[in-house]
């Protein structure tokens, strides 16, 4: 027996398909923003901060750890809400200078990835902070460290902790649009479900 109202069933199927596609697209885009765009943005922002420190260190010809620490304090003072803490360490993860109160120690995997040039920077999450590790190309005159192994690149390591809310500001409009798309997809699916369930009863009435 032929099903009545084939146009109705086709419209319901099309509505469900469109809602599912919109929902899938919103989820994929949100995962892409969270997994790629946000770390990339945070990495670039931390890179700008470290470049400023390197340039200022060269211009001022810094030679001591105290001078480097004062420069880090100056940077944090300029970005009070944008930098939770910043640290410079040698390749043995021994802190040379820091401003703020970082978690103890640079993770060994971060040190290894930077030294072996596996990544230009390493972004990790810790609570409401995004922590960026990247090379620091300025070296003090006497860092009190053992000689490096042959062939090992000579640079220090920098860690910059950025509050998550400060990174979210730049991507807020994109996240808002994704939230709207997600809400629209869910609303469409809910509407089509109600429509499919209630339409036969409406016809009988």
Coordinates of N, CA and C in Angstrom, one line a residue, residues 42 45 79-85 128-130 161-168:
X42 N 47.4 31.8 20.3 CA 48.2 31.9 21.5 C 49.7 31.8 21.2
X45 N 50.9 35.1 19.8 CA 50.9 36.1 20.8 C 52.1 36.0 21.7
X79 N 51.4 44.2 30.3 CA 50.3 43.3 30.0 C 49.7 42.7 31.2
X80 N 49.2 43.5 32.1 CA 48.8 43.0 33.4 C 47.8 41.9 33.4
X81 N 46.8 42.0 32.5 CA 45.8 41.0 32.4 C 46.0 40.0 31.3
X82 N 47.1 40.1 30.5 CA 47.4 39.3 29.4 C 48.5 38.2 29.6
X83 N 49.3 38.4 30.7 CA 50.4 37.4 31.0 C 50.3 37.0 32.4
X84 N 50.0 35.8 32.7 CA 50.0 35.3 34.1 C 51.4 35.2 34.7
X85 N 52.3 34.5 33.9 CA 53.7 34.5 34.3 C 54.5 34.2 33.1
X128 N 43.0 27.3 33.8 CA 42.5 28.4 33.0 C 43.6 29.1 32.3
X129 N 44.8 28.5 32.2 CA 45.9 29.1 31.5 C 46.3 28.2 30.3
X130 N 46.8 28.9 29.2 CA 47.4 28.3 28.1 C 48.9 28.6 28.2
X161 N 52.7 32.0 30.1 CA 51.4 31.6 30.5 C 50.4 32.7 30.2
X162 N 49.4 32.4 29.4 CA 48.4 33.4 29.0 C 47.1 32.9 29.5
X163 N 46.3 33.8 30.2 CA 45.0 33.4 30.7 C 44.1 33.1 29.5
X164 N 43.3 32.0 29.7 CA 42.4 31.6 28.6 C 41.4 32.6 28.1
X165 N 40.9 33.5 29.1 CA 40.0 34.5 28.7 C 40.6 35.5 27.8
X166 N 41.8 35.8 27.9 CA 42.5 36.8 27.1 C 42.6 36.3 25.7
X167 N 42.9 35.0 25.5 CA 43.0 34.4 24.2 C 41.6 34.2 23.5
X168 N 40.6 34.0 24.4 CA 39.2 33.8 23.8 C 38.7 35.1 23.2

